[in-house]
């Protein structure tokens, strides 16, 4: 947004929290980073120990742990105990949303032992894993085998359970859909303690389709079988600058992976990986990647970039060089490419450590990066947390591909947040209408990127301090999020539930479809055992009274019919 177009806002008077945030890097450097590094190392040793066990031993331990969960659930007295939730501490979750429901009365079930890769089945091309397995752990196991999950979320600490019950995306999602779309089967412990395996074509098919986005409110996920794909050792990545107005940037992004002739399933026309970063209202860089063999990458004249080394420039800043350098190509080791945004947490690292991107810091201390998000949350306190909710934006806007330009204009006008991350994903037309679903009749329009079986959507990732905050001006973050949510509802968009939301219950169910979810809540006994997904996502503290009301309520889906398109 140019200075002439920017709204005139009054200056905001600084308070003590502003100064604490400004100098928070002291705590991060001397406390968070050393502890994070130690935890990463200890976790790695635990993973190695687990990997050395035989399949039978890991499966035996898994079965024993499942029986402990079943036994714990059966100990619960519905008339005396609170609603069921995991024993994981609230600050451990990776995300901005307050996990305040755990502050009310609840019945804890410990799932901390479920963090093992149980099996890599080459014949079925399936990885069977437990819910606390994270992306760094599984890529470390699969990539040396020239295998990978079809969708590998960028940040190492993101877990399988979080990506299934919540939201997961990667640069390959324009081919495979969201993380949950690559799951073949779920092992779920239901409210009554029964253990079921849900697939898309067995007797629990309704539960299979209802699990994604449900936030663990239908049952406890104890393992998942996830699709594997064959890969090569390197990613051949092309950086292409795009210059123009916002609509030009959006069209350049769309053209980078969506053939104008509609041949979206042709591997010769569609890259394996896609992402675009918008650096300003007039500049962006589109990146497209295809898998490449070691032999191809090491041919004379090719550039190999080991972006995973601790002293390397942060990836988003490296990509920005294309704006001056012009289009260029390089080869990145595949696993390092998968986790390219981990070390700097996209660009949030710049706010946490203002000098963290400097060459001297990278060289001397870059090996300590990144700080664990859970520790950042644990050391921020209530006042800091509220400050970030009001003065910071960490949101993903999921919008139809043809509305990306409109979404970018909205973000520029209302929030002025840059860089912006763009990542496409398919939203499939499924046998059952799930919580998130494509626009009715989308296949009739034959828009760029769409197919007969899936509508192409885009994640517009908005992460950083808004322009007014950086300029010291007044900014109402709560009202901005409300306007964003209203815009999403009006444009058939969705907001992942890890983020801070201002939606009331009626508007929550205008954004999402409640039909299948509520059907499964009743059918599988979740009502009165697990709180509803809205209640779990709701902002603010949950009182004892609210918990009791949620236990007694027979959920009414009438509100979900308001402004909902027909099937």
CSV table of N, CA and C in Angstrom, one decimal, residues 248-378:
chain,number,residue,atom,x,y,z
A,248,UNK,N,-1.9,-8.6,-10.9
A,248,UNK,CA,-0.8,-9.2,-11.7
A,248,UNK,C,-0.1,-10.2,-10.9
A,249,UNK,N,0.3,-9.9,-9.7
A,249,UNK,CA,1.0,-10.9,-8.8
A,249,UNK,C,0.2,-12.2,-8.6
A,250,UNK,N,-1.1,-12.0,-8.4
A,250,UNK,CA,-2.0,-13.2,-8.2
A,250,UNK,C,-2.0,-14.0,-9.5
A,251,UNK,N,-2.1,-13.4,-10.7
A,251,UNK,CA,-2.2,-14.1,-11.9
A,251,UNK,C,-0.9,-14.8,-12.2
A,252,UNK,N,0.2,-14.2,-11.9
A,252,UNK,CA,1.5,-14.8,-12.1
A,252,UNK,C,1.6,-16.1,-11.2
A,253,UNK,N,1.1,-16.0,-10.0
A,253,UNK,CA,1.1,-17.1,-9.1
A,253,UNK,C,0.3,-18.2,-9.7
A,254,UNK,N,-0.9,-17.9,-10.1
A,254,UNK,CA,-1.8,-19.0,-10.7
A,254,UNK,C,-1.2,-19.6,-11.9
A,255,UNK,N,-0.6,-18.8,-12.8
A,255,UNK,CA,0.1,-19.3,-14.0
A,255,UNK,C,1.3,-20.2,-13.7
A,256,UNK,N,1.9,-20.1,-12.5
A,256,UNK,CA,3.1,-20.9,-12.2
A,256,UNK,C,2.8,-22.3,-12.0
A,257,UNK,N,1.5,-22.7,-11.8
A,257,UNK,CA,1.2,-24.2,-11.6
A,257,UNK,C,-0.1,-24.6,-12.2
A,258,UNK,N,-0.9,-23.7,-12.7
A,258,UNK,CA,-2.2,-24.1,-13.2
A,258,UNK,C,-2.3,-23.8,-14.8
A,259,UNK,N,-2.1,-24.8,-15.6
A,259,UNK,CA,-2.2,-24.6,-17.1
A,259,UNK,C,-3.5,-23.9,-17.5
A,260,UNK,N,-3.3,-23.0,-18.4
A,260,UNK,CA,-4.5,-22.3,-18.8
A,260,UNK,C,-5.4,-23.1,-19.7
A,261,UNK,N,-4.9,-24.2,-20.2
A,261,UNK,CA,-5.7,-25.1,-21.0
A,261,UNK,C,-6.5,-26.1,-20.2
A,262,UNK,N,-6.3,-26.0,-18.8
A,262,UNK,CA,-7.1,-26.9,-17.9
A,262,UNK,C,-6.5,-28.2,-17.7
A,263,UNK,N,-5.3,-28.5,-18.3
A,263,UNK,CA,-4.7,-29.8,-18.2
A,263,UNK,C,-4.0,-30.0,-16.8
A,264,UNK,N,-4.7,-29.9,-15.7
A,264,UNK,CA,-4.2,-29.8,-14.4
A,264,UNK,C,-3.6,-31.1,-13.9
A,265,UNK,N,-3.9,-32.2,-14.5
A,265,UNK,CA,-3.4,-33.5,-14.1
A,265,UNK,C,-2.2,-34.0,-14.9
A,266,UNK,N,-1.7,-33.1,-15.8
A,266,UNK,CA,-0.6,-33.5,-16.6
A,266,UNK,C,0.8,-33.2,-15.9
A,267,UNK,N,1.5,-34.2,-15.5
A,267,UNK,CA,2.8,-34.0,-14.8
A,267,UNK,C,3.8,-33.2,-15.6
A,268,UNK,N,3.7,-33.2,-16.9
A,268,UNK,CA,4.6,-32.4,-17.7
A,268,UNK,C,4.3,-30.9,-17.7
A,269,UNK,N,3.1,-30.6,-17.2
A,269,UNK,CA,2.8,-29.2,-17.2
A,269,UNK,C,2.6,-28.6,-15.7
A,270,UNK,N,2.6,-29.5,-14.8
A,270,UNK,CA,2.4,-29.1,-13.4
A,270,UNK,C,3.6,-29.5,-12.5
A,271,UNK,N,4.2,-28.6,-11.8
A,271,UNK,CA,5.4,-28.9,-11.0
A,271,UNK,C,5.0,-29.7,-9.8
A,272,UNK,N,6.0,-30.4,-9.2
A,272,UNK,CA,5.8,-31.2,-8.0
A,272,UNK,C,5.5,-30.3,-6.8
A,273,UNK,N,6.2,-29.1,-6.7
A,273,UNK,CA,6.0,-28.2,-5.6
A,273,UNK,C,5.8,-26.8,-6.0
A,274,UNK,N,5.0,-26.1,-5.3
A,274,UNK,CA,4.6,-24.7,-5.6
A,274,UNK,C,4.6,-23.8,-4.3
A,275,UNK,N,5.1,-22.7,-4.4
A,275,UNK,CA,4.8,-21.6,-3.4
A,275,UNK,C,5.2,-20.3,-4.0
A,276,UNK,N,4.6,-19.3,-3.5
A,276,UNK,CA,4.9,-17.9,-3.9
A,276,UNK,C,4.9,-17.0,-2.7
A,277,UNK,N,5.9,-16.1,-2.7
A,277,UNK,CA,6.0,-15.1,-1.6
A,277,UNK,C,5.8,-13.7,-2.2
A,278,UNK,N,4.8,-13.0,-1.6
A,278,UNK,CA,4.5,-11.6,-2.0
A,278,UNK,C,5.3,-10.7,-1.0
A,279,UNK,N,6.2,-9.9,-1.5
A,279,UNK,CA,7.0,-9.1,-0.7
A,279,UNK,C,6.5,-7.7,-0.5
A,280,UNK,N,5.7,-7.3,-1.4
A,280,UNK,CA,5.1,-5.9,-1.4
A,280,UNK,C,3.9,-5.9,-2.3
A,281,UNK,N,3.1,-4.8,-2.4
A,281,UNK,CA,2.0,-4.8,-3.3
A,281,UNK,C,2.4,-4.9,-4.8
A,282,UNK,N,3.7,-4.8,-5.1
A,282,UNK,CA,4.1,-4.8,-6.5
A,282,UNK,C,5.1,-5.8,-6.8
A,283,UNK,N,5.6,-6.6,-5.8
A,283,UNK,CA,6.7,-7.6,-6.0
A,283,UNK,C,6.4,-8.9,-5.4
A,284,UNK,N,6.7,-10.0,-6.1
A,284,UNK,CA,6.6,-11.3,-5.6
A,284,UNK,C,7.6,-12.2,-6.3
A,285,UNK,N,7.8,-13.4,-5.7
A,285,UNK,CA,8.6,-14.4,-6.3
A,285,UNK,C,7.9,-15.7,-6.3
A,286,UNK,N,7.7,-16.3,-7.5
A,286,UNK,CA,7.0,-17.6,-7.6
A,286,UNK,C,8.1,-18.7,-7.7
A,287,UNK,N,7.9,-19.7,-6.9
A,287,UNK,CA,8.9,-20.9,-6.8
A,287,UNK,C,8.2,-22.1,-7.2
A,288,UNK,N,8.7,-22.9,-8.2
A,288,UNK,CA,8.2,-24.1,-8.6
A,288,UNK,C,9.3,-25.2,-8.5
A,289,UNK,N,9.1,-26.3,-8.0
A,289,UNK,CA,10.1,-27.4,-7.9
A,289,UNK,C,9.7,-28.7,-8.5
A,290,UNK,N,10.6,-29.4,-9.0
A,290,UNK,CA,10.4,-30.8,-9.5
A,290,UNK,C,11.5,-31.6,-8.9
A,291,UNK,N,11.2,-32.9,-8.6
A,291,UNK,CA,12.2,-33.8,-8.1
A,291,UNK,C,13.3,-34.0,-9.1
A,292,UNK,N,14.5,-34.1,-8.6
A,292,UNK,CA,15.7,-34.4,-9.5
A,292,UNK,C,16.6,-35.4,-8.9
A,293,UNK,N,17.2,-36.2,-9.7
A,293,UNK,CA,18.2,-37.2,-9.2
A,293,UNK,C,19.5,-36.6,-8.8
A,294,UNK,N,20.2,-37.4,-8.0
A,294,UNK,CA,21.6,-36.9,-7.6
A,294,UNK,C,22.5,-36.7,-8.8
A,295,UNK,N,22.3,-37.6,-9.8
A,295,UNK,CA,23.1,-37.5,-11.0
A,295,UNK,C,22.9,-36.2,-11.7
A,296,UNK,N,21.6,-35.8,-11.9
A,296,UNK,CA,21.2,-34.6,-12.5
A,296,UNK,C,21.7,-33.4,-11.8
A,297,UNK,N,21.5,-33.4,-10.5
A,297,UNK,CA,21.9,-32.2,-9.7
A,297,UNK,C,23.4,-31.9,-9.7
A,298,UNK,N,24.2,-33.0,-9.8
A,298,UNK,CA,25.6,-32.8,-9.7
A,298,UNK,C,26.3,-32.6,-11.1
A,299,UNK,N,25.5,-32.5,-12.1
A,299,UNK,CA,26.1,-32.2,-13.5
A,299,UNK,C,26.8,-30.8,-13.4
A,300,UNK,N,27.8,-30.8,-14.3
A,300,UNK,CA,28.6,-29.6,-14.3
A,300,UNK,C,27.8,-28.4,-14.7
A,301,UNK,N,27.9,-27.3,-13.9
A,301,UNK,CA,27.2,-26.1,-14.2
A,301,UNK,C,26.0,-25.9,-13.4
A,302,UNK,N,25.5,-26.9,-12.7
A,302,UNK,CA,24.3,-26.8,-11.9
A,302,UNK,C,24.7,-26.3,-10.5
A,303,UNK,N,23.9,-25.5,-9.9
A,303,UNK,CA,24.1,-24.9,-8.6
A,303,UNK,C,23.4,-25.7,-7.5
A,304,UNK,N,24.1,-26.2,-6.5
A,304,UNK,CA,23.5,-26.9,-5.4
A,304,UNK,C,23.5,-26.0,-4.2
A,305,UNK,N,22.4,-25.8,-3.6
A,305,UNK,CA,22.3,-24.9,-2.4
A,305,UNK,C,21.8,-25.8,-1.2
A,306,UNK,N,22.7,-26.0,-0.2
A,306,UNK,CA,22.3,-26.7,1.0
A,306,UNK,C,21.7,-25.7,2.0
A,307,UNK,N,20.4,-25.4,1.8
A,307,UNK,CA,19.8,-24.4,2.6
A,307,UNK,C,19.6,-24.8,4.0
A,308,UNK,N,19.8,-26.0,4.4
A,308,UNK,CA,19.7,-26.5,5.8
A,308,UNK,C,20.8,-26.2,6.7
A,309,UNK,N,22.0,-25.8,6.1
A,309,UNK,CA,23.1,-25.4,7.0
A,309,UNK,C,22.8,-24.2,7.8
A,310,UNK,N,23.3,-24.2,9.1
A,310,UNK,CA,22.9,-23.2,10.1
A,310,UNK,C,23.3,-21.8,9.7
A,311,UNK,N,24.4,-21.7,8.9
A,311,UNK,CA,24.9,-20.3,8.5
A,311,UNK,C,24.3,-19.8,7.3
A,312,UNK,N,23.4,-20.5,6.6
A,312,UNK,CA,22.9,-20.1,5.3
A,312,UNK,C,21.9,-18.9,5.6
A,313,UNK,N,21.7,-18.1,4.6
A,313,UNK,CA,20.7,-17.0,4.7
A,313,UNK,C,19.3,-17.7,4.9
A,314,UNK,N,18.4,-17.0,5.6
A,314,UNK,CA,17.1,-17.5,5.8
A,314,UNK,C,16.4,-17.6,4.4
A,315,UNK,N,15.6,-18.6,4.2
A,315,UNK,CA,15.1,-19.0,2.9
A,315,UNK,C,14.3,-17.9,2.3
A,316,UNK,N,13.4,-17.2,3.0
A,316,UNK,CA,12.6,-16.2,2.4
A,316,UNK,C,13.4,-15.0,1.9
A,317,UNK,N,14.5,-14.8,2.6
A,317,UNK,CA,15.4,-13.7,2.1
A,317,UNK,C,16.2,-14.1,0.9
A,318,UNK,N,16.6,-15.4,0.9
A,318,UNK,CA,17.3,-15.9,-0.3
A,318,UNK,C,16.4,-15.9,-1.5
A,319,UNK,N,15.2,-16.2,-1.4
A,319,UNK,CA,14.3,-16.2,-2.5
A,319,UNK,C,14.0,-14.8,-3.0
A,320,UNK,N,14.1,-13.8,-2.1
A,320,UNK,CA,13.8,-12.4,-2.5
A,320,UNK,C,14.9,-11.9,-3.4
A,321,UNK,N,16.1,-12.6,-3.5
A,321,UNK,CA,17.1,-12.1,-4.4
A,321,UNK,C,16.7,-12.2,-5.8
A,322,UNK,N,15.7,-13.0,-6.1
A,322,UNK,CA,15.2,-13.1,-7.5
A,322,UNK,C,14.7,-11.8,-8.0
A,323,UNK,N,14.3,-10.9,-7.1
A,323,UNK,CA,13.7,-9.6,-7.6
A,323,UNK,C,14.8,-8.7,-8.2
A,324,UNK,N,16.1,-8.9,-7.8
A,324,UNK,CA,17.2,-8.2,-8.4
A,324,UNK,C,18.0,-9.0,-9.4
A,325,UNK,N,18.1,-10.3,-9.1
A,325,UNK,CA,18.9,-11.2,-9.9
A,325,UNK,C,18.2,-11.7,-11.1
A,326,UNK,N,16.8,-11.7,-11.1
A,326,UNK,CA,16.1,-12.2,-12.1
A,326,UNK,C,15.9,-13.7,-11.9
A,327,UNK,N,15.2,-14.4,-12.9
A,327,UNK,CA,14.9,-15.8,-12.7
A,327,UNK,C,16.2,-16.7,-12.6
A,328,UNK,N,16.2,-17.6,-11.7
A,328,UNK,CA,17.3,-18.5,-11.6
A,328,UNK,C,16.9,-19.9,-11.1
A,329,UNK,N,17.8,-20.9,-11.3
A,329,UNK,CA,17.5,-22.3,-10.9
A,329,UNK,C,18.6,-22.8,-10.0
A,330,UNK,N,18.2,-23.6,-9.0
A,330,UNK,CA,19.2,-24.3,-8.2
A,330,UNK,C,18.6,-25.6,-7.7
A,331,UNK,N,19.5,-26.4,-7.2
A,331,UNK,CA,19.1,-27.7,-6.7
A,331,UNK,C,19.3,-27.8,-5.2
A,332,UNK,N,18.3,-28.2,-4.5
A,332,UNK,CA,18.3,-28.3,-3.0
A,332,UNK,C,18.1,-29.7,-2.6
A,333,UNK,N,18.9,-30.2,-1.6
A,333,UNK,CA,18.6,-31.6,-1.1
A,333,UNK,C,17.2,-31.7,-0.6
A,334,UNK,N,16.5,-32.7,-1.0
A,334,UNK,CA,15.1,-32.8,-0.8
A,334,UNK,C,14.6,-32.6,0.7
A,335,UNK,N,15.3,-33.2,1.6
A,335,UNK,CA,14.8,-33.0,3.0
A,335,UNK,C,15.1,-31.6,3.5
A,336,UNK,N,16.2,-31.0,3.0
A,336,UNK,CA,16.4,-29.6,3.4
A,336,UNK,C,15.4,-28.7,2.8
A,337,UNK,N,14.9,-29.0,1.6
A,337,UNK,CA,13.9,-28.2,1.0
A,337,UNK,C,12.6,-28.4,1.7
A,338,UNK,N,12.2,-29.6,2.1
A,338,UNK,CA,11.0,-29.8,2.9
A,338,UNK,C,10.9,-28.8,4.1
A,339,UNK,N,12.0,-28.7,4.8
A,339,UNK,CA,12.0,-27.9,6.0
A,339,UNK,C,12.7,-26.5,5.9
A,340,UNK,N,12.6,-26.0,4.7
A,340,UNK,CA,13.2,-24.7,4.4
A,340,UNK,C,12.8,-23.5,5.3
A,341,UNK,N,11.6,-23.6,5.8
A,341,UNK,CA,11.1,-22.4,6.6
A,341,UNK,C,11.3,-22.7,8.1
A,342,UNK,N,11.8,-23.8,8.5
A,342,UNK,CA,11.9,-24.2,9.9
A,342,UNK,C,12.8,-23.2,10.7
A,343,UNK,N,14.0,-23.0,10.2
A,343,UNK,CA,15.0,-22.3,11.0
A,343,UNK,C,14.6,-20.9,11.3
A,344,UNK,N,13.9,-20.2,10.5
A,344,UNK,CA,13.5,-18.9,10.8
A,344,UNK,C,12.0,-18.7,11.0
A,345,UNK,N,11.3,-19.9,11.1
A,345,UNK,CA,9.8,-19.9,11.4
A,345,UNK,C,9.1,-19.0,10.3
A,346,UNK,N,9.3,-19.3,9.1
A,346,UNK,CA,9.0,-18.4,8.0
A,346,UNK,C,9.7,-17.1,8.1
A,347,UNK,N,9.1,-16.1,8.5
A,347,UNK,CA,9.8,-14.8,8.8
A,347,UNK,C,9.5,-14.3,10.2
A,348,UNK,N,8.8,-15.1,11.0
A,348,UNK,CA,8.6,-14.7,12.3
A,348,UNK,C,9.9,-14.5,13.1
A,349,UNK,N,10.9,-15.2,12.7
A,349,UNK,CA,12.2,-15.2,13.4
A,349,UNK,C,12.7,-13.8,13.5
A,350,UNK,N,12.4,-13.0,12.5
A,350,UNK,CA,12.9,-11.6,12.4
A,350,UNK,C,12.3,-10.7,13.5
A,351,UNK,N,11.1,-11.0,14.0
A,351,UNK,CA,10.5,-10.3,15.1
A,351,UNK,C,11.0,-10.8,16.4
A,352,UNK,N,11.2,-12.1,16.5
A,352,UNK,CA,11.7,-12.7,17.7
A,352,UNK,C,13.2,-12.3,18.0
A,353,UNK,N,14.0,-12.4,16.9
A,353,UNK,CA,15.4,-12.0,17.0
A,353,UNK,C,15.7,-11.0,15.9
A,354,UNK,N,15.6,-9.7,16.1
A,354,UNK,CA,15.8,-8.8,15.0
A,354,UNK,C,17.1,-8.9,14.3
A,355,UNK,N,18.1,-9.4,14.9
A,355,UNK,CA,19.4,-9.5,14.3
A,355,UNK,C,19.7,-11.0,13.9
A,356,UNK,N,18.7,-11.8,14.0
A,356,UNK,CA,18.9,-13.3,13.8
A,356,UNK,C,19.3,-13.6,12.4
A,357,UNK,N,19.0,-12.7,11.4
A,357,UNK,CA,19.3,-13.0,10.0
A,357,UNK,C,20.7,-12.4,9.6
A,358,UNK,N,21.4,-11.8,10.5
A,358,UNK,CA,22.7,-11.2,10.2
A,358,UNK,C,23.7,-12.3,10.1
A,359,UNK,N,24.7,-12.1,9.2
A,359,UNK,CA,25.7,-13.2,8.9
A,359,UNK,C,26.4,-13.6,10.2
A,360,UNK,N,26.8,-12.7,11.1
A,360,UNK,CA,27.6,-13.0,12.2
A,360,UNK,C,26.8,-13.9,13.2
A,361,UNK,N,25.4,-13.5,13.4
A,361,UNK,CA,24.6,-14.3,14.3
A,361,UNK,C,24.4,-15.7,13.7
A,362,UNK,N,24.1,-15.8,12.4
A,362,UNK,CA,23.9,-17.1,11.8
A,362,UNK,C,25.1,-18.0,11.9
A,363,UNK,N,26.3,-17.4,11.7
A,363,UNK,CA,27.5,-18.2,11.8
A,363,UNK,C,27.8,-18.7,13.2
A,364,UNK,N,27.6,-17.8,14.2
A,364,UNK,CA,28.0,-18.1,15.6
A,364,UNK,C,26.9,-18.9,16.3
A,365,UNK,N,25.6,-18.5,16.1
A,365,UNK,CA,24.5,-19.1,16.9
A,365,UNK,C,23.4,-19.7,16.0
A,366,UNK,N,23.5,-19.7,14.7
A,366,UNK,CA,22.5,-20.2,13.9
A,366,UNK,C,22.1,-21.7,14.1
A,367,UNK,N,23.1,-22.4,14.7
A,367,UNK,CA,22.9,-23.8,15.0
A,367,UNK,C,21.9,-24.0,16.1
A,368,UNK,N,21.7,-23.0,16.9
A,368,UNK,CA,20.7,-23.0,18.0
A,368,UNK,C,19.3,-22.9,17.5
A,369,UNK,N,19.1,-22.4,16.3
A,369,UNK,CA,17.8,-22.1,15.8
A,369,UNK,C,17.1,-23.3,15.3
A,370,UNK,N,15.8,-23.4,15.3
A,370,UNK,CA,14.9,-22.3,15.8
A,370,UNK,C,14.5,-22.5,17.2
A,371,UNK,N,14.0,-21.4,17.9
A,371,UNK,CA,13.4,-21.6,19.2
A,371,UNK,C,12.2,-22.4,19.1
A,372,UNK,N,12.0,-23.3,20.1
A,372,UNK,CA,10.7,-24.1,20.1
A,372,UNK,C,9.5,-23.1,20.3
A,373,UNK,N,8.5,-23.3,19.5
A,373,UNK,CA,7.3,-22.4,19.6
A,373,UNK,C,6.7,-22.6,21.0
A,374,UNK,N,6.7,-23.8,21.5
A,374,UNK,CA,6.1,-24.1,22.8
A,374,UNK,C,6.8,-23.3,23.9
A,375,UNK,N,8.2,-23.2,23.8
A,375,UNK,CA,8.9,-22.5,24.8
A,375,UNK,C,8.7,-21.0,24.7
A,376,UNK,N,8.5,-20.5,23.5
A,376,UNK,CA,8.2,-19.1,23.3
A,376,UNK,C,6.9,-18.8,23.9
A,377,UNK,N,5.9,-19.7,23.8
A,377,UNK,CA,4.6,-19.5,24.4
A,377,UNK,C,4.7,-19.6,25.9
A,378,UNK,N,5.5,-20.5,26.4
A,378,UNK,CA,5.6,-20.7,27.9
A,378,UNK,C,6.3,-19.6,28.6
